[in-house]
Amino acid sequence: MNNIFKISILALATAFTLQSCGGKTTEKTEESTTTEELYPEAEATSNTITIESNDAMQFSTNELRAKAGEITLTLKHSGKMEKAVMGHNLVILKSGTDVNSFGAKAAEAKDTDYIPASEAAAIVAQTKLIGGGESDTINFTITEPGTYDYICSFPGHLALMKGKLIVE
Ligand code: CU
């Protein structure tokens, strides 16, 4: 009886030690899981990229990462509004492009879905202009590592809808 009691105490003490040790580990795991869930795109380097846009004039992330080479990018419009009212595209610009100047010219290029023909040399890749519920997937190649601006060139959207594509 006495022995069993002692063993029980020992078992309890061991369980307590394990639990307090394990508690800290569990906390850390939970923290990193939460961060990944909140910003999956910002953390991952992938050459198959999906980015969303919405009726509130936002991209789902302002930072994309990929490795130099061929990149597949899908732009989704998770909203409901029509292309004429809340259209989105994603235009990747060459390093050194004056983004605001490009955006001003793009805003006047309604006939070409806000892609200004005069600025074609500044564009690395572009999706088509899409409305709520639509998506577009493009393939392109970037061989030079660097930081590339991406924007939505729909009039007025540049203020909120822009980010950096970091090519490693
Ligand atoms: Cu837009």
PDB file of C-alpha atoms and ligand atoms in Angstrom:
ATOM      1  CA  MET A   1       0.000   0.000   0.000  1.00  0.00           C
ATOM      2  CA  ASN A   2       2.745   2.358   1.017  1.00  0.00           C
ATOM      3  CA  ASN A   3       4.727   1.546  -2.135  1.00  0.00           C
ATOM      4  CA  ILE A   4       1.784   2.160  -4.395  1.00  0.00           C
ATOM      5  CA  PHE A   5       1.231   5.525  -2.717  1.00  0.00           C
ATOM      6  CA  LYS A   6       4.871   6.490  -3.284  1.00  0.00           C
ATOM      7  CA  ILE A   7       4.671   5.473  -6.940  1.00  0.00           C
ATOM      8  CA  SER A   8       1.545   7.561  -7.367  1.00  0.00           C
ATOM      9  CA  ILE A   9       3.282  10.623  -5.933  1.00  0.00           C
ATOM     10  CA  LEU A  10       6.251  10.039  -8.217  1.00  0.00           C
ATOM     11  CA  ALA A  11       3.985   9.622 -11.217  1.00  0.00           C
ATOM     12  CA  LEU A  12       2.131  12.809 -10.340  1.00  0.00           C
ATOM     13  CA  ALA A  13       5.391  14.719  -9.905  1.00  0.00           C
ATOM     14  CA  THR A  14       6.660  13.416 -13.247  1.00  0.00           C
ATOM     15  CA  ALA A  15       3.418  14.286 -14.969  1.00  0.00           C
ATOM     16  CA  PHE A  16       3.572  17.790 -13.525  1.00  0.00           C
ATOM     17  CA  THR A  17       7.165  18.304 -14.671  1.00  0.00           C
ATOM     18  CA  LEU A  18       6.354  17.046 -18.161  1.00  0.00           C
ATOM     19  CA  GLN A  19       3.311  19.253 -18.350  1.00  0.00           C
ATOM     20  CA  SER A  20       5.131  22.424 -17.326  1.00  0.00           C
ATOM     21  CA  CYS A  21       7.881  21.635 -19.804  1.00  0.00           C
ATOM     22  CA  GLY A  22       5.436  20.767 -22.533  1.00  0.00           C
ATOM     23  CA  GLY A  23       3.358  23.848 -21.811  1.00  0.00           C
ATOM     24  CA  LYS A  24       6.033  26.195 -23.070  1.00  0.00           C
ATOM     25  CA  THR A  25       6.592  24.187 -26.241  1.00  0.00           C
ATOM     26  CA  THR A  26       2.881  24.169 -26.960  1.00  0.00           C
ATOM     27  CA  GLU A  27       2.707  27.943 -26.556  1.00  0.00           C
ATOM     28  CA  LYS A  28       5.465  28.479 -29.113  1.00  0.00           C
ATOM     29  CA  THR A  29       3.841  26.126 -31.603  1.00  0.00           C
ATOM     30  CA  GLU A  30       0.548  27.954 -31.273  1.00  0.00           C
ATOM     31  CA  GLU A  31       2.209  31.314 -31.848  1.00  0.00           C
ATOM     32  CA  SER A  32       3.915  30.285 -35.084  1.00  0.00           C
ATOM     33  CA  THR A  33       0.779  28.560 -36.379  1.00  0.00           C
ATOM     34  CA  THR A  34      -1.235  31.728 -35.823  1.00  0.00           C
ATOM     35  CA  THR A  35       1.301  33.869 -37.677  1.00  0.00           C
ATOM     36  CA  GLU A  36       1.302  31.501 -40.655  1.00  0.00           C
ATOM     37  CA  GLU A  37      -2.462  31.458 -40.779  1.00  0.00           C
ATOM     38  CA  LEU A  38      -2.668  35.242 -40.793  1.00  0.00           C
ATOM     39  CA  TYR A  39       0.027  35.894 -43.388  1.00  0.00           C
ATOM     40  CA  PRO A  40       0.543  32.745 -45.441  1.00  0.00           C
ATOM     41  CA  GLU A  41       1.603  34.621 -48.579  1.00  0.00           C
ATOM     42  CA  ALA A  42       3.999  36.945 -46.816  1.00  0.00           C
ATOM     43  CA  GLU A  43       6.021  34.096 -45.359  1.00  0.00           C
ATOM     44  CA  ALA A  44       6.138  31.590 -48.158  1.00  0.00           C
ATOM     45  CA  THR A  45       8.427  31.662 -51.157  1.00  0.00           C
ATOM     46  CA  SER A  46       6.588  29.990 -53.981  1.00  0.00           C
ATOM     47  CA  ASN A  47       6.558  30.172 -57.749  1.00  0.00           C
ATOM     48  CA  THR A  48       2.875  29.278 -57.797  1.00  0.00           C
ATOM     49  CA  ILE A  49       1.205  32.329 -56.329  1.00  0.00           C
ATOM     50  CA  THR A  50      -2.446  33.038 -55.600  1.00  0.00           C
ATOM     51  CA  ILE A  51      -3.439  36.522 -54.549  1.00  0.00           C
ATOM     52  CA  GLU A  52      -6.973  37.723 -53.876  1.00  0.00           C
ATOM     53  CA  SER A  53      -8.656  41.064 -54.350  1.00  0.00           C
ATOM     54  CA  ASN A  54     -12.009  42.245 -53.007  1.00  0.00           C
ATOM     55  CA  ASP A  55     -14.818  44.814 -53.119  1.00  0.00           C
ATOM     56  CA  ALA A  56     -12.992  46.915 -50.519  1.00  0.00           C
ATOM     57  CA  MET A  57     -10.232  47.723 -53.036  1.00  0.00           C
ATOM     58  CA  GLN A  58      -7.616  45.518 -51.403  1.00  0.00           C
ATOM     59  CA  PHE A  59      -5.121  42.835 -52.370  1.00  0.00           C
ATOM     60  CA  SER A  60      -4.848  40.012 -49.821  1.00  0.00           C
ATOM     61  CA  THR A  61      -1.138  40.703 -49.359  1.00  0.00           C
ATOM     62  CA  ASN A  62       1.304  43.500 -50.104  1.00  0.00           C
ATOM     63  CA  GLU A  63       4.280  41.190 -50.361  1.00  0.00           C
ATOM     64  CA  LEU A  64       4.913  38.222 -52.642  1.00  0.00           C
ATOM     65  CA  ARG A  65       8.064  36.113 -52.764  1.00  0.00           C
ATOM     66  CA  ALA A  66       9.319  33.841 -55.502  1.00  0.00           C
ATOM     67  CA  LYS A  67      12.535  32.358 -56.802  1.00  0.00           C
ATOM     68  CA  ALA A  68      13.997  33.584 -60.090  1.00  0.00           C
ATOM     69  CA  GLY A  69      12.512  31.554 -62.915  1.00  0.00           C
ATOM     70  CA  GLU A  70       9.054  30.782 -64.195  1.00  0.00           C
ATOM     71  CA  ILE A  71       6.219  32.063 -62.031  1.00  0.00           C
ATOM     72  CA  THR A  72       2.523  31.177 -62.187  1.00  0.00           C
ATOM     73  CA  LEU A  73       0.292  33.814 -60.664  1.00  0.00           C
ATOM     74  CA  THR A  74      -3.464  33.669 -60.133  1.00  0.00           C
ATOM     75  CA  LEU A  75      -5.429  36.794 -59.297  1.00  0.00           C
ATOM     76  CA  LYS A  76      -8.851  36.122 -57.780  1.00  0.00           C
ATOM     77  CA  HIS A  77     -11.601  38.677 -57.232  1.00  0.00           C
ATOM     78  CA  SER A  78     -13.469  37.413 -54.184  1.00  0.00           C
ATOM     79  CA  GLY A  79     -15.975  40.274 -54.288  1.00  0.00           C
ATOM     80  CA  LYS A  80     -19.320  40.660 -56.055  1.00  0.00           C
ATOM     81  CA  MET A  81     -19.005  44.020 -57.776  1.00  0.00           C
ATOM     82  CA  GLU A  82     -18.790  44.397 -61.540  1.00  0.00           C
ATOM     83  CA  LYS A  83     -15.597  44.959 -63.467  1.00  0.00           C
ATOM     84  CA  ALA A  84     -16.705  48.435 -64.566  1.00  0.00           C
ATOM     85  CA  VAL A  85     -17.124  49.561 -60.950  1.00  0.00           C
ATOM     86  CA  MET A  86     -14.586  47.534 -58.946  1.00  0.00           C
ATOM     87  CA  GLY A  87     -12.378  45.964 -61.597  1.00  0.00           C
ATOM     88  CA  HIS A  88      -8.967  44.653 -60.562  1.00  0.00           C
ATOM     89  CA  ASN A  89      -5.854  43.573 -62.365  1.00  0.00           C
ATOM     90  CA  LEU A  90      -2.322  42.918 -61.216  1.00  0.00           C
ATOM     91  CA  VAL A  91       0.449  44.602 -63.154  1.00  0.00           C
ATOM     92  CA  ILE A  92       4.080  43.848 -62.321  1.00  0.00           C
ATOM     93  CA  LEU A  93       6.449  46.667 -63.164  1.00  0.00           C
ATOM     94  CA  LYS A  94      10.135  46.634 -63.975  1.00  0.00           C
ATOM     95  CA  SER A  95      12.481  47.766 -61.208  1.00  0.00           C
ATOM     96  CA  GLY A  96      12.948  51.528 -61.261  1.00  0.00           C
ATOM     97  CA  THR A  97       9.530  52.318 -62.775  1.00  0.00           C
ATOM     98  CA  ASP A  98       7.856  55.455 -61.402  1.00  0.00           C
ATOM     99  CA  VAL A  99       4.730  53.773 -60.052  1.00  0.00           C
ATOM    100  CA  ASN A 100       2.660  56.934 -59.634  1.00  0.00           C
ATOM    101  CA  SER A 101       3.493  58.186 -63.107  1.00  0.00           C
ATOM    102  CA  PHE A 102       2.575  54.766 -64.540  1.00  0.00           C
ATOM    103  CA  GLY A 103      -0.681  54.784 -62.562  1.00  0.00           C
ATOM    104  CA  ALA A 104      -1.651  58.226 -63.864  1.00  0.00           C
ATOM    105  CA  LYS A 105      -1.202  57.112 -67.470  1.00  0.00           C
ATOM    106  CA  ALA A 106      -2.981  53.819 -66.804  1.00  0.00           C
ATOM    107  CA  ALA A 107      -6.031  55.610 -65.395  1.00  0.00           C
ATOM    108  CA  GLU A 108      -6.587  57.241 -68.790  1.00  0.00           C
ATOM    109  CA  ALA A 109      -6.218  54.016 -70.785  1.00  0.00           C
ATOM    110  CA  LYS A 110      -9.832  52.871 -70.405  1.00  0.00           C
ATOM    111  CA  ASP A 111      -9.995  51.437 -73.934  1.00  0.00           C
ATOM    112  CA  THR A 112      -7.172  48.995 -73.171  1.00  0.00           C
ATOM    113  CA  ASP A 113      -8.442  48.010 -69.693  1.00  0.00           C
ATOM    114  CA  TYR A 114      -6.152  50.559 -68.052  1.00  0.00           C
ATOM    115  CA  ILE A 115      -2.936  49.197 -69.540  1.00  0.00           C
ATOM    116  CA  PRO A 116      -1.265  52.221 -71.188  1.00  0.00           C
ATOM    117  CA  ALA A 117       0.265  51.280 -74.539  1.00  0.00           C
ATOM    118  CA  SER A 118       2.894  54.002 -74.160  1.00  0.00           C
ATOM    119  CA  GLU A 119       4.238  52.280 -71.010  1.00  0.00           C
ATOM    120  CA  ALA A 120       4.448  48.731 -72.377  1.00  0.00           C
ATOM    121  CA  ALA A 121       8.223  48.686 -71.861  1.00  0.00           C
ATOM    122  CA  ALA A 122       7.751  49.133 -68.104  1.00  0.00           C
ATOM    123  CA  ILE A 123       5.544  46.041 -67.704  1.00  0.00           C
ATOM    124  CA  VAL A 124       6.953  42.657 -66.709  1.00  0.00           C
ATOM    125  CA  ALA A 125       3.592  40.874 -66.649  1.00  0.00           C
ATOM    126  CA  GLN A 126      -0.101  41.650 -66.274  1.00  0.00           C
ATOM    127  CA  THR A 127      -3.351  39.831 -65.617  1.00  0.00           C
ATOM    128  CA  LYS A 128      -6.503  40.827 -67.392  1.00  0.00           C
ATOM    129  CA  LEU A 129      -8.993  43.129 -65.685  1.00  0.00           C
ATOM    130  CA  ILE A 130     -11.526  41.054 -63.712  1.00  0.00           C
ATOM    131  CA  GLY A 131     -14.749  41.638 -61.814  1.00  0.00           C
ATOM    132  CA  GLY A 132     -16.288  39.969 -58.757  1.00  0.00           C
ATOM    133  CA  GLY A 133     -16.168  36.157 -58.814  1.00  0.00           C
ATOM    134  CA  GLU A 134     -13.641  36.021 -61.649  1.00  0.00           C
ATOM    135  CA  SER A 135      -9.994  34.999 -61.716  1.00  0.00           C
ATOM    136  CA  ASP A 136      -7.094  35.068 -64.138  1.00  0.00           C
ATOM    137  CA  THR A 137      -3.916  33.005 -64.194  1.00  0.00           C
ATOM    138  CA  ILE A 138      -0.734  34.097 -65.949  1.00  0.00           C
ATOM    139  CA  ASN A 139       2.723  32.595 -66.494  1.00  0.00           C
ATOM    140  CA  PHE A 140       5.814  34.700 -66.804  1.00  0.00           C
ATOM    141  CA  THR A 141       9.548  34.462 -66.199  1.00  0.00           C
ATOM    142  CA  ILE A 142      11.754  36.704 -64.096  1.00  0.00           C
ATOM    143  CA  THR A 143      15.412  35.762 -64.300  1.00  0.00           C
ATOM    144  CA  GLU A 144      16.830  38.704 -62.384  1.00  0.00           C
ATOM    145  CA  PRO A 145      16.502  38.681 -58.589  1.00  0.00           C
ATOM    146  CA  GLY A 146      15.203  41.966 -57.223  1.00  0.00           C
ATOM    147  CA  THR A 147      12.151  43.814 -55.950  1.00  0.00           C
ATOM    148  CA  TYR A 148       9.330  44.495 -58.383  1.00  0.00           C
ATOM    149  CA  ASP A 149       6.322  46.712 -57.673  1.00  0.00           C
ATOM    150  CA  TYR A 150       2.890  45.323 -58.458  1.00  0.00           C
ATOM    151  CA  ILE A 151      -0.252  47.392 -58.690  1.00  0.00           C
ATOM    152  CA  CYS A 152      -3.887  47.348 -59.700  1.00  0.00           C
ATOM    153  CA  SER A 153      -4.096  49.919 -62.491  1.00  0.00           C
ATOM    154  CA  PHE A 154      -7.873  50.518 -62.264  1.00  0.00           C
ATOM    155  CA  PRO A 155      -8.401  54.273 -61.714  1.00  0.00           C
ATOM    156  CA  GLY A 156      -7.989  55.254 -58.070  1.00  0.00           C
ATOM    157  CA  HIS A 157      -6.972  51.799 -56.869  1.00  0.00           C
ATOM    158  CA  LEU A 158      -3.224  52.364 -56.813  1.00  0.00           C
ATOM    159  CA  ALA A 159      -3.429  54.194 -53.473  1.00  0.00           C
ATOM    160  CA  LEU A 160      -4.434  50.965 -51.718  1.00  0.00           C
ATOM    161  CA  MET A 161      -3.719  48.195 -54.186  1.00  0.00           C
ATOM    162  CA  LYS A 162       0.039  47.876 -54.453  1.00  0.00           C
ATOM    163  CA  GLY A 163       2.792  45.653 -53.170  1.00  0.00           C
ATOM    164  CA  LYS A 164       6.254  44.241 -53.711  1.00  0.00           C
ATOM    165  CA  LEU A 165       7.203  41.039 -55.474  1.00  0.00           C
ATOM    166  CA  ILE A 166      10.545  39.948 -54.100  1.00  0.00           C
ATOM    167  CA  VAL A 167      12.411  37.627 -56.445  1.00  0.00           C
ATOM    168  CA  GLU A 168      15.256  35.729 -54.773  1.00  0.00           C
TER     169      GLU A 168
HETATM  170 CU    CU B   1      -8.343  47.288 -58.388  1.00  0.00          CU
END
